[in-house]
Coordinates of C-alpha atoms in Angstrom, one line a residue:
M160 CA -116.0 4.3 7.4
A161 CA -112.3 4.5 8.1
A162 CA -110.7 2.4 10.8
V163 CA -109.5 4.2 13.9
R164 CA -106.0 3.2 15.1
I165 CA -105.8 3.2 18.8
K166 CA -102.3 4.1 20.2
D167 CA -100.6 1.3 22.2
H168 CA -98.9 3.2 25.1
W169 CA -97.7 0.0 26.7
A170 CA -95.8 -1.1 23.5
E171 CA -94.3 2.3 23.1
Q172 CA -93.1 2.3 26.7
R173 CA -91.5 -1.1 26.3
L174 CA -89.7 0.0 23.1
F175 CA -88.5 3.1 24.9
L176 CA -87.2 1.1 27.8
T177 CA -85.5 -1.4 25.5
R178 CA -83.7 1.4 23.6
L179 CA -82.8 3.0 26.9
V180 CA -81.2 -0.2 28.2
V181 CA -79.3 -0.7 25.0
A182 CA -78.0 2.8 25.0
A183 CA -77.1 2.7 28.6
S184 CA -75.3 -0.6 28.1
C185 CA -73.3 0.9 25.2
V186 CA -72.4 3.9 27.2
G187 CA -71.4 1.7 30.1
I188 CA -69.2 -0.6 27.9
L189 CA -67.5 2.3 26.3
T190 CA -66.9 4.0 29.6
A191 CA -65.4 0.8 30.9
V192 CA -63.1 0.5 27.9
V193 CA -62.0 4.1 28.3
L194 CA -61.4 3.6 32.1
T195 CA -59.5 0.4 31.5
R196 CA -57.3 2.0 28.9
L197 CA -56.8 5.0 31.2
V198 CA -55.7 2.7 34.0
Q199 CA -53.4 0.8 31.7
L200 CA -51.7 3.9 30.4
Q201 CA -51.6 5.9 33.6
I202 CA -50.8 3.1 36.1
V203 CA -49.8 -0.2 34.5
Q204 CA -47.5 1.2 31.8
Y205 CA -46.6 4.5 33.5
D206 CA -42.9 3.8 33.7
Y207 CA -42.7 2.7 30.0
F208 CA -44.5 5.7 28.6
S209 CA -42.7 8.0 31.0
A210 CA -39.4 6.9 29.7
Q211 CA -40.7 7.2 26.1
S212 CA -41.7 10.7 26.8
Q213 CA -38.4 11.6 28.3
G214 CA -36.7 10.0 25.2
N215 CA -38.4 12.6 23.1
R216 CA -36.7 15.3 25.1
I217 CA -33.5 13.6 26.4
R218 CA -31.1 11.5 24.4
I219 CA -28.5 9.1 25.7
E220 CA -25.2 9.4 23.8
P221 CA -22.1 7.3 24.2
V222 CA -18.9 8.9 25.2
P223 CA -16.0 7.2 23.4
A224 CA -13.0 6.4 25.4
T225 CA -9.6 8.0 24.7
R226 CA -7.3 5.5 23.1
G227 CA -4.2 4.7 25.1
L228 CA -0.8 6.2 24.1
I229 CA 2.0 4.1 22.7
L230 CA 5.5 4.9 24.1
D231 CA 9.0 3.6 23.6
R232 CA 11.0 2.0 26.4
N233 CA 12.3 5.5 27.5
G234 CA 8.8 7.1 27.6
R235 CA 8.9 8.8 24.2
V236 CA 5.5 9.0 22.5
L237 CA 5.2 6.9 19.4
A238 CA 1.5 7.2 18.9
E239 CA -0.8 9.9 20.4
N240 CA -4.2 11.5 20.0
Q241 CA -4.8 14.9 18.5
A242 CA -8.0 16.9 18.3
S243 CA -9.6 17.2 14.9
F244 CA -13.0 18.2 13.5
G245 CA -15.2 15.6 11.8
L246 CA -18.7 15.2 10.4
E247 CA -21.1 12.9 12.3
L248 CA -24.5 11.6 11.3
T249 CA -27.3 10.2 13.4
P250 CA -29.6 8.1 11.1
E251 CA -32.8 8.5 13.0
Q252 CA -32.7 12.2 12.7
V253 CA -32.0 12.3 9.0
P254 CA -35.1 12.4 6.7
D255 CA -33.4 11.0 3.7
I256 CA -29.9 9.6 4.2
D257 CA -29.0 9.0 0.6
D258 CA -30.1 12.5 -0.3
T259 CA -28.1 13.9 2.6
L260 CA -24.9 12.0 1.6
R261 CA -25.3 13.1 -2.0
R262 CA -25.6 16.7 -1.1
L263 CA -22.6 16.5 1.2
A264 CA -20.7 15.1 -1.7
D265 CA -21.9 17.9 -3.9
L266 CA -20.4 20.3 -1.4
G267 CA -17.1 18.5 -1.6
L268 CA -17.2 17.3 2.0
L269 CA -17.5 13.6 1.0
K270 CA -16.0 11.8 -2.0
A271 CA -18.5 10.2 -4.3
D272 CA -16.7 6.8 -4.4
E273 CA -16.8 6.6 -0.6
L274 CA -20.6 6.9 -0.4
P275 CA -21.3 3.1 -0.7
E276 CA -18.9 2.3 2.2
I277 CA -20.4 5.1 4.3
R278 CA -23.9 3.8 3.6
R279 CA -22.7 0.3 4.6
R280 CA -21.4 1.6 7.9
I281 CA -24.6 3.4 8.6
N282 CA -26.7 0.3 7.9
A283 CA -24.5 -1.7 10.2
R284 CA -25.1 0.5 13.2
R285 CA -28.2 1.2 15.2
R286 CA -30.3 4.1 14.0
F287 CA -29.8 6.1 17.2
D288 CA -26.0 5.7 17.1
T289 CA -23.9 8.6 15.9
I290 CA -21.6 7.6 13.1
A291 CA -18.5 9.4 11.9
I292 CA -18.7 9.9 8.1
R293 CA -15.7 12.3 7.6
E294 CA -12.7 13.1 9.6
H295 CA -9.9 15.7 9.6
L296 CA -12.0 18.6 8.2
N297 CA -9.8 21.7 7.6
D298 CA -10.9 25.2 8.6
E299 CA -12.4 26.0 5.2
E300 CA -14.5 22.8 5.2
V301 CA -15.7 23.5 8.8
A302 CA -16.8 27.0 7.7
L303 CA -18.5 25.7 4.6
F304 CA -20.6 23.2 6.5
A305 CA -21.4 25.7 9.3
V306 CA -23.1 27.9 6.7
K307 CA -25.1 25.0 5.3
R308 CA -25.8 23.3 8.6
P309 CA -29.6 24.3 8.7
Y310 CA -30.1 22.2 5.6
F311 CA -28.6 19.0 7.0
D312 CA -30.8 17.6 9.8
G313 CA -29.0 14.9 11.8
V314 CA -25.5 16.0 10.7
E315 CA -23.1 17.7 13.1
I316 CA -19.5 18.9 13.3
R317 CA -17.8 17.5 16.3
A318 CA -14.3 17.7 17.7
R319 CA -12.8 14.3 18.3
L320 CA -9.4 12.8 19.1
S321 CA -7.8 11.1 16.2
R322 CA -4.6 9.0 16.1
F323 CA -1.3 10.6 15.2
Y324 CA 2.0 8.9 14.6
P325 CA 4.8 11.5 14.9
Y326 CA 7.4 9.3 13.3
G327 CA 5.3 8.2 10.3
P328 CA 6.7 5.4 8.1
A329 CA 9.7 4.7 10.4
L330 CA 7.4 2.9 12.8
A331 CA 4.6 2.1 10.5
H332 CA 5.1 -1.7 10.5
A333 CA 5.9 -1.9 14.2
L334 CA 2.9 0.1 15.4
G335 CA 0.4 -0.5 12.6
Y336 CA -2.5 2.0 12.4
V337 CA -6.2 2.5 13.2
G338 CA -8.9 2.5 10.6
G339 CA -12.7 2.7 10.3
I340 CA -14.6 -0.2 11.8
S341 CA -15.3 -2.6 8.9
A342 CA -18.0 -5.2 8.5
D343 CA -15.6 -7.9 9.6
D344 CA -14.7 -5.9 12.7
Q345 CA -18.3 -5.4 13.4
R346 CA -18.9 -9.1 13.7
E347 CA -16.1 -9.4 16.2
I348 CA -16.5 -6.5 18.5
D349 CA -19.0 -5.8 21.3
A350 CA -21.4 -3.1 19.8
V351 CA -22.1 -1.6 23.3
A352 CA -18.4 -1.3 24.2
Y353 CA -17.7 0.3 20.8
A354 CA -20.7 2.7 20.8
G355 CA -19.5 6.1 19.6
T356 CA -16.2 4.6 18.5
S357 CA -15.4 4.9 14.8
H358 CA -11.9 3.4 14.6
I359 CA -10.2 0.2 15.6
G360 CA -6.6 -1.1 15.5
K361 CA -6.0 -2.8 12.2
V362 CA -2.5 -4.3 12.2
S363 CA 0.6 -4.8 14.3
V364 CA 0.7 -3.3 17.8
E365 CA -2.5 -1.3 17.3
R366 CA -4.4 -4.6 16.5
A367 CA -2.6 -6.9 18.9
F368 CA -3.3 -4.7 21.9
E369 CA -6.7 -3.4 20.9
R370 CA -8.3 -4.5 24.1
E371 CA -5.8 -2.7 26.3
L372 CA -5.8 0.5 24.2
H373 CA -9.5 0.8 23.6
G374 CA -10.8 1.7 27.1
N375 CA -14.4 1.7 28.4
V376 CA -17.1 3.8 26.8
G377 CA -19.0 6.4 28.9
R378 CA -22.6 7.8 28.6
E379 CA -24.1 11.3 28.7
Q380 CA -27.7 12.5 28.8
V381 CA -28.3 15.3 26.3
L382 CA -31.3 17.6 26.2
V383 CA -32.4 17.8 22.5
N384 CA -35.0 20.0 20.7
A385 CA -37.8 18.7 18.5
R386 CA -35.5 18.3 15.6
G387 CA -33.0 16.3 17.6
R388 CA -30.3 18.9 18.0
S389 CA -28.3 18.9 21.2
L390 CA -29.2 21.7 23.5
Q391 CA -27.6 20.8 26.8
T392 CA -25.7 18.0 28.6
L393 CA -27.7 17.0 31.7
E394 CA -25.6 14.2 33.1
R395 CA -22.3 12.6 32.1
Q396 CA -20.6 9.3 33.0
S397 CA -17.0 9.7 31.8
A398 CA -15.4 7.1 29.7
L399 CA -12.4 5.2 31.1
P400 CA -9.4 5.8 28.8
G401 CA -7.4 2.9 27.4
Q402 CA -4.1 1.9 29.0
D403 CA -0.8 3.3 27.7
L404 CA 1.5 0.8 26.2
V405 CA 5.2 1.0 26.9
L406 CA 6.9 -1.0 24.2
G407 CA 10.4 -2.5 24.3
L408 CA 11.3 -0.5 21.2
D409 CA 14.1 1.9 21.5
L410 CA 13.4 4.9 19.4
D411 CA 17.0 5.8 18.7
A412 CA 17.8 2.2 17.5
Q413 CA 14.6 2.2 15.5
L414 CA 15.4 5.4 13.7
A415 CA 19.0 4.2 13.1
A416 CA 17.7 1.1 11.5
W417 CA 15.2 3.1 9.4
A418 CA 18.0 5.5 8.3
G419 CA 20.3 2.5 7.5
L420 CA 17.7 0.9 5.2
A421 CA 17.3 4.3 3.5
G422 CA 14.5 3.2 1.1
R423 CA 16.0 -0.2 0.4
R424 CA 13.7 -3.3 0.5
G425 CA 14.4 -5.1 3.7
A426 CA 14.0 -5.4 7.5
V427 CA 15.8 -5.0 10.7
V428 CA 14.8 -6.7 14.0
A429 CA 16.7 -6.4 17.3
I430 CA 15.9 -8.3 20.5
D431 CA 17.1 -8.1 24.1
P432 CA 18.6 -11.6 24.6
A433 CA 18.0 -11.3 28.4
N434 CA 14.2 -11.0 28.2
G435 CA 12.9 -11.3 24.6
E436 CA 11.8 -7.7 24.3
V437 CA 11.9 -6.4 20.7
L438 CA 14.1 -3.3 20.6
T439 CA 13.9 -2.6 16.8
F440 CA 11.3 -3.6 14.3
V441 CA 11.6 -2.0 10.9
S442 CA 10.3 -3.0 7.5
S443 CA 11.1 -1.0 4.4
P444 CA 9.7 0.5 2.3
A445 CA 6.7 1.5 4.4
F446 CA 3.7 3.8 4.3
D447 CA 2.4 6.8 6.1
P448 CA 0.1 5.5 8.9
N449 CA -1.4 9.0 9.4
A450 CA -2.7 9.0 5.9
I451 CA -4.3 5.6 6.2
S452 CA -5.8 6.4 9.6
A453 CA -7.3 9.6 8.2
G454 CA -8.9 7.5 5.3
L455 CA -7.1 6.9 2.0
S456 CA -9.0 7.3 -1.2
R457 CA -9.6 4.1 -3.1
K458 CA -7.1 5.3 -5.8
A459 CA -4.4 6.0 -3.2
Y460 CA -4.9 2.6 -1.5
S461 CA -4.8 0.8 -4.8
A462 CA -1.5 2.5 -5.6
L463 CA -0.1 1.1 -2.4
L464 CA -1.3 -2.4 -3.2
E465 CA 0.1 -2.3 -6.7
D466 CA 3.4 -0.8 -5.8
I467 CA 6.1 -3.2 -7.0
D468 CA 8.1 -2.6 -3.8
K469 CA 5.2 -3.8 -1.6
P470 CA 5.2 -1.1 1.1
L471 CA 2.3 -2.7 2.9
L472 CA 4.2 -6.0 3.3
N473 CA 5.6 -6.3 6.8
R474 CA 8.9 -7.9 5.8
A475 CA 10.1 -8.2 9.5
L476 CA 7.1 -10.4 10.3
R477 CA 6.0 -12.0 7.0
G478 CA 9.0 -11.7 4.6
T479 CA 10.6 -15.1 4.1
Y480 CA 14.2 -15.5 2.8
P481 CA 16.9 -18.1 2.5
P482 CA 19.1 -17.4 5.5
G483 CA 22.3 -18.1 3.7
S484 CA 25.4 -18.4 5.9
T485 CA 23.8 -16.8 8.9
I486 CA 22.8 -20.3 10.1
K487 CA 26.3 -21.6 10.0
P488 CA 26.8 -21.0 13.8
I489 CA 23.8 -23.2 14.4
I490 CA 25.0 -25.9 12.1
A491 CA 28.4 -25.7 13.8
L492 CA 26.8 -26.1 17.2
A493 CA 24.7 -29.1 15.9
G494 CA 28.0 -30.7 14.7
L495 CA 29.6 -30.3 18.1
A496 CA 26.5 -31.4 20.0
E497 CA 26.1 -34.5 17.9
G498 CA 29.7 -35.5 18.0
V499 CA 30.1 -35.1 14.3
T500 CA 33.1 -32.7 14.6
T501 CA 35.2 -30.9 17.2
A502 CA 36.3 -27.3 17.4
E503 CA 39.8 -28.3 16.3
E504 CA 39.0 -30.8 13.5
R505 CA 40.0 -29.3 10.1
V506 CA 38.5 -29.7 6.7
A507 CA 40.4 -29.1 3.4
C508 CA 38.8 -26.4 1.3
R509 CA 39.8 -26.4 -2.4
G510 CA 37.1 -24.1 -3.5
Y511 CA 34.5 -26.7 -4.1
F512 CA 32.8 -29.9 -2.6
M513 CA 31.8 -33.1 -4.4
L514 CA 29.5 -35.9 -3.2
P515 CA 31.0 -39.4 -3.7
G516 CA 30.1 -40.7 -7.1
S517 CA 29.0 -37.3 -8.4
Q518 CA 30.8 -34.9 -10.7
H519 CA 28.7 -31.9 -9.5
R520 CA 30.7 -29.3 -7.8
Y521 CA 29.2 -27.4 -4.9
R522 CA 31.2 -24.2 -5.1
D523 CA 32.6 -22.1 -2.3
W524 CA 32.2 -18.4 -2.4
K525 CA 36.0 -18.2 -2.6
P526 CA 37.0 -20.0 -5.8
E527 CA 40.6 -20.6 -4.8
G528 CA 39.5 -22.2 -1.5
H529 CA 40.3 -21.4 2.1
G530 CA 42.9 -24.2 2.7
M531 CA 42.6 -26.1 6.0
V532 CA 39.7 -24.8 8.0
D533 CA 38.6 -25.6 11.6
L534 CA 35.3 -24.6 13.2
Y535 CA 36.5 -21.1 14.3
S536 CA 37.9 -20.1 11.0
S537 CA 34.9 -21.7 9.2
I538 CA 32.7 -19.2 10.9
E539 CA 35.2 -16.4 10.6
Q540 CA 35.7 -16.8 6.9
S541 CA 32.3 -18.3 6.2
C542 CA 33.8 -21.3 4.4
D543 CA 31.1 -23.1 2.4
V544 CA 33.0 -26.3 1.9
Y545 CA 33.3 -26.8 5.7
Y546 CA 29.6 -26.7 6.0
Y547 CA 28.9 -28.8 2.9
T548 CA 31.0 -31.5 4.6
L549 CA 29.4 -31.0 8.0
A550 CA 25.9 -31.0 6.5
R551 CA 26.5 -34.3 4.8
N552 CA 27.9 -35.8 8.0
L553 CA 25.0 -34.6 10.1
G554 CA 22.2 -35.4 7.7
I555 CA 19.1 -33.3 7.0
E556 CA 17.1 -34.8 9.9
R557 CA 19.6 -33.7 12.6
M558 CA 20.2 -30.4 11.0
A559 CA 16.4 -29.7 10.8
A560 CA 16.0 -30.7 14.5
Y561 CA 18.6 -28.1 15.6
L562 CA 17.3 -25.4 13.4
S563 CA 13.9 -26.0 14.8
K564 CA 15.2 -25.8 18.4
F565 CA 16.3 -22.2 17.6
G566 CA 12.8 -21.4 16.5
L567 CA 13.3 -21.5 12.7
G568 CA 10.5 -23.0 10.7
G569 CA 7.8 -22.1 13.2
L570 CA 6.0 -19.1 14.7
T571 CA 8.0 -17.3 17.3
G572 CA 4.9 -16.5 19.5
I573 CA 5.1 -12.7 19.2
E574 CA 1.8 -11.0 19.8
L575 CA 1.6 -9.4 16.4
P576 CA -1.0 -11.0 14.1
G577 CA -0.2 -12.4 10.7
E578 CA 3.3 -13.9 11.4
R579 CA 4.7 -16.4 8.9
G580 CA 6.5 -19.4 10.1
G581 CA 9.2 -19.9 7.4
L582 CA 10.3 -23.4 6.4
V583 CA 12.8 -26.0 7.7
P584 CA 12.6 -28.7 5.1
T585 CA 12.9 -32.5 5.7
P586 CA 12.2 -35.5 3.6
A587 CA 8.8 -35.9 5.2
W588 CA 7.9 -32.3 4.4
K589 CA 8.9 -32.9 0.7
R590 CA 6.7 -35.9 0.5
R591 CA 3.8 -33.9 1.7
A592 CA 4.6 -30.7 -0.3
F593 CA 4.8 -32.2 -3.8
S594 CA 2.2 -34.2 -5.7
R595 CA 4.4 -35.9 -8.3
A596 CA 6.3 -38.9 -6.9
A597 CA 9.5 -37.8 -8.8
N598 CA 9.5 -34.5 -6.9
Q599 CA 8.9 -36.1 -3.5
V600 CA 12.4 -37.7 -3.4
W601 CA 14.9 -36.0 -1.1
F602 CA 18.3 -35.8 -2.8
P603 CA 21.7 -35.8 -1.0
G604 CA 22.6 -32.5 -2.7
E605 CA 19.6 -30.9 -1.0
T606 CA 21.2 -31.7 2.4
V607 CA 24.5 -30.3 1.2
I608 CA 23.1 -26.9 0.3
A609 CA 20.8 -26.7 3.3
G610 CA 24.1 -26.6 5.3
I611 CA 24.8 -23.1 4.0
G612 CA 21.2 -21.9 4.3
Q613 CA 20.1 -22.4 0.7
G614 CA 17.6 -24.7 -1.0
Y615 CA 14.1 -24.9 0.5
L616 CA 15.1 -23.3 3.8
L617 CA 13.2 -20.1 4.5
V618 CA 13.3 -17.8 7.6
T619 CA 11.8 -14.4 8.6
P620 CA 14.0 -11.6 9.9
L621 CA 12.1 -11.9 13.3
Q622 CA 13.1 -15.6 13.4
L623 CA 16.7 -14.8 12.6
A624 CA 16.9 -12.2 15.4
T625 CA 15.3 -14.7 17.8
A626 CA 17.8 -17.4 16.9
T627 CA 20.7 -14.9 17.3
A628 CA 19.4 -13.9 20.7
T629 CA 19.3 -17.6 21.7
I630 CA 23.0 -17.9 20.7
A631 CA 23.8 -14.7 22.6
A632 CA 22.0 -16.1 25.7
R633 CA 23.7 -19.5 25.4
G634 CA 20.5 -21.4 24.8
Q635 CA 18.1 -19.4 26.9
R636 CA 14.9 -18.6 24.9
F637 CA 12.0 -16.2 25.2
E638 CA 8.9 -15.6 23.2
P639 CA 9.7 -12.2 21.5
T640 CA 7.4 -9.5 22.8
M641 CA 6.7 -5.9 21.7
L642 CA 5.4 -5.0 25.2
H643 CA 7.6 -3.8 28.0
A644 CA 5.0 -2.5 30.4
L645 CA 1.4 -1.2 30.8
R646 CA 0.8 2.3 32.2
D647 CA -2.4 3.5 33.9
P648 CA -3.2 6.8 32.2
I649 CA -4.9 8.1 35.3
T650 CA -2.6 7.1 38.1
G651 CA 0.6 6.8 36.1
T652 CA 1.2 3.4 37.6
V653 CA 3.5 1.3 35.5
T654 CA 3.1 -2.5 35.5
P655 CA 6.0 -4.4 33.9
V656 CA 5.1 -7.3 31.5
T657 CA 7.3 -10.4 31.4
A658 CA 7.8 -12.3 28.2
G659 CA 7.0 -16.0 28.1
T660 CA 9.9 -18.4 28.3
L661 CA 10.5 -21.3 25.8
A662 CA 12.3 -24.6 26.1
P663 CA 16.1 -23.8 26.2
V664 CA 18.5 -25.2 23.7
T665 CA 20.8 -27.5 25.6
V666 CA 24.1 -29.0 24.5
P667 CA 26.2 -31.7 26.2
D668 CA 29.1 -29.3 26.9
A669 CA 28.6 -25.5 27.7
A670 CA 32.0 -24.9 26.0
Y671 CA 30.3 -25.6 22.6
W672 CA 28.6 -22.2 23.0
D673 CA 32.0 -20.6 23.6
H674 CA 33.4 -22.2 20.4
V675 CA 30.6 -20.9 18.2
I676 CA 30.6 -17.4 19.8
E677 CA 34.3 -17.1 19.4
G678 CA 33.9 -17.9 15.7
M679 CA 31.3 -15.2 15.4
H680 CA 33.5 -12.8 17.4
R681 CA 36.3 -13.3 14.8
V682 CA 33.9 -12.5 12.0
M683 CA 33.9 -8.9 13.2
Q684 CA 37.1 -8.5 15.0
G685 CA 39.3 -11.4 13.7
A686 CA 42.2 -10.9 11.2
R687 CA 40.3 -12.6 8.4
G688 CA 36.7 -12.0 9.5
T689 CA 34.3 -11.4 6.7
A690 CA 33.0 -8.2 8.5
R691 CA 36.2 -7.1 10.1
A692 CA 35.9 -3.7 8.3
V693 CA 32.7 -3.1 10.2
G694 CA 34.0 -4.3 13.6
L695 CA 37.1 -2.1 13.5
N696 CA 37.3 0.5 16.2
A697 CA 34.0 -0.5 17.6
P698 CA 33.4 0.9 21.1
F699 CA 32.4 -2.6 22.3
Q700 CA 33.3 -6.2 21.4
M701 CA 30.7 -7.9 19.3
A702 CA 29.9 -11.1 17.5
G703 CA 28.3 -11.5 14.1
K704 CA 27.8 -13.6 11.0
S705 CA 27.3 -12.5 7.4
G706 CA 25.1 -14.2 4.9
T707 CA 24.5 -13.9 1.2
A708 CA 21.5 -15.8 -0.2
Q709 CA 21.1 -16.6 -3.9
V710 CA 17.8 -15.5 -5.5
F711 CA 18.3 -17.7 -8.5
S712 CA 20.7 -20.5 -9.4
I713 CA 23.5 -20.2 -12.0
A714 CA 24.9 -23.1 -14.1
Q715 CA 28.1 -24.9 -13.1
N716 CA 30.2 -23.3 -15.9
E717 CA 28.9 -19.8 -15.2
K718 CA 30.1 -17.1 -12.8
Y719 CA 27.8 -14.8 -10.8
K720 CA 28.3 -11.2 -12.0
A721 CA 26.0 -8.8 -10.2
A722 CA 26.4 -6.1 -12.9
E723 CA 25.0 -8.5 -15.5
V724 CA 22.0 -9.5 -13.3
A725 CA 18.7 -7.7 -13.0
E726 CA 18.6 -5.8 -9.7
R727 CA 15.7 -7.9 -8.4
L728 CA 17.6 -11.1 -9.2
R729 CA 20.8 -10.2 -7.3
D730 CA 21.7 -11.9 -4.0
H731 CA 20.0 -11.0 -0.7
A732 CA 22.3 -9.5 1.9
L733 CA 22.0 -10.7 5.5
F734 CA 23.7 -10.1 8.8
V735 CA 23.2 -11.2 12.4
A736 CA 25.1 -9.9 15.4
F737 CA 25.0 -9.3 19.1
A738 CA 26.8 -7.2 21.6
P739 CA 28.5 -6.7 24.0
L740 CA 30.3 -10.0 23.7
E741 CA 30.4 -10.9 27.3
Q742 CA 27.0 -9.7 28.5
P743 CA 24.9 -9.3 25.4
R744 CA 22.1 -6.7 25.6
I745 CA 21.1 -6.6 22.0
A746 CA 20.9 -9.2 19.1
V747 CA 20.1 -7.9 15.7
A748 CA 19.2 -9.4 12.3
V749 CA 19.4 -7.4 9.0
V750 CA 18.0 -8.5 5.7
I751 CA 18.4 -6.4 2.5
E752 CA 16.6 -7.7 -0.5
N753 CA 19.0 -7.9 -3.5
G754 CA 21.6 -6.2 -1.4
E755 CA 24.3 -8.6 -2.7
S756 CA 26.8 -8.5 0.2
G757 CA 25.9 -9.2 3.8
S758 CA 29.2 -8.0 5.3
K759 CA 29.3 -4.8 3.2
I760 CA 25.6 -3.7 3.0
A761 CA 23.9 -5.3 6.0
A762 CA 26.6 -5.4 8.6
P763 CA 27.1 -1.6 8.8
I764 CA 23.4 -1.3 9.6
A765 CA 23.6 -3.8 12.4
R766 CA 26.5 -1.9 13.9
Q767 CA 24.5 1.4 13.7
V768 CA 21.6 -0.1 15.5
M769 CA 23.7 -1.7 18.2
E770 CA 25.6 1.6 18.8
A771 CA 22.4 3.6 18.9
Y772 CA 21.1 1.3 21.6
L773 CA 24.2 0.7 23.6
R774 CA 25.7 4.2 23.7
K775 CA 23.2 5.2 26.4
G776 CA 23.7 2.0 28.4
G777 CA 20.8 0.1 26.8
A778 CA 18.3 1.7 29.0

């Protein structure tokens, strides 16, 4: 007989109740989780997710500031901003950046060899920053991209202001240029302040006054569609434009200097002796700053670097040359101040100088000699023997001390980056400079030739102009400055800028300045002055000093014949001058590489520059 199973209602009821409790607990827990998350999203994190939501619809874009203008001292524009079209890319909106760049290159809108640099710039910026990848599109290129635009998400054509230099190479080394922000620049700048900015000052004035020229970036809220394209500007905070720079440069004098150099290798620097403002700053040959700012190809930039005439070298600031006879006025002043000579004391010039116990002849530029020469005629005729004698009597230490007082052998303090200091040699310097003991000895003959600006002595054109301005101002010294004033671009308010002063050059008797300046006056307007041909019929009285610096030495029994010497081994031509004689308003230094004759080649350029500046009253 089969067993009969009796149903346990109580057990089934307990099981049911247990399952009900478990299920209810699960529902309760899940409900609590959902409610908690809901509270977190809707209440606790409301502001955050609200902003995120807006970000999907509204984009904040930087508004780059307009770069300040650069003007000459008379208000003429030397560097301005012009509208141009460019391609800009926003990385977060581009599905495949490499593919996009490659396709733009295929269209001819980018150059293949530029892609790595463009990629580097993109990687260096934030993904939501808009980055300029091509500038100065012509009408045909704008039309080409407009047709293809639907295939390039995240790439736009935008009108921007780009830098333009109306006088091109004539002011290239004075103003410098702007260029794309490099990796080195990126490490130095404030990323927020430069948001939306693609260019930065690279050299010279554009670099030195980058902070004043840059301005403050603005912001705008832009309504965008689902693909990130701009639909409407909702709100705009305008950028604050950079300040305008009013330079001390006089455009007429600058162009006169540029025309005078006419493709020669050299430099012209002019300074106002009364305040240190740089009136002319030319280095030749130069380059087209507009081409560099627009972006040179690698090939074109390499051609500039490899050019034998070095157009990228700022000779006014970084070129170093033996000063030749242009330092004789300083050596003469040192002789007077140290009591080694007087203005009337005369030296016999037979065409050469010999140190006691030596048969070596230090030759004068005039083989037959100048006869009896005093301080005035020594400067007027540039007698080498007079200065061989004076240098031996002064000694290298005292000569070096006076040359240094005039700013030679050290940085002038001008704002421009990259200045070279030149060299005023001393026995101590020679011991440091050479490793072999035999080369560390200072020889008496090195003192003798230093007296006519040869040997190890090296100066820059800027230093020569500064030293000449110091003579013109009878010892008063200023740090040379490119800046005359700052102008507010909104209000037009002009704020003058004053150059820093330096320790003056003092001498025991103020008449010593008169002696030296009279000698320089005779150079240009004396009966036997080395530059009298240039000084004739000048509309103002002026003072000057010619210089010719050897590039290589010739043997004792040989004569220098320019026609038999390679062009790049011929003497450098130098000239320094200031005018008007009584109240100098301009001091100028001219250096022409391998120009051979300071009085014939460099002096006419100095006069052209002085006339261009002074004919309108030196405004």
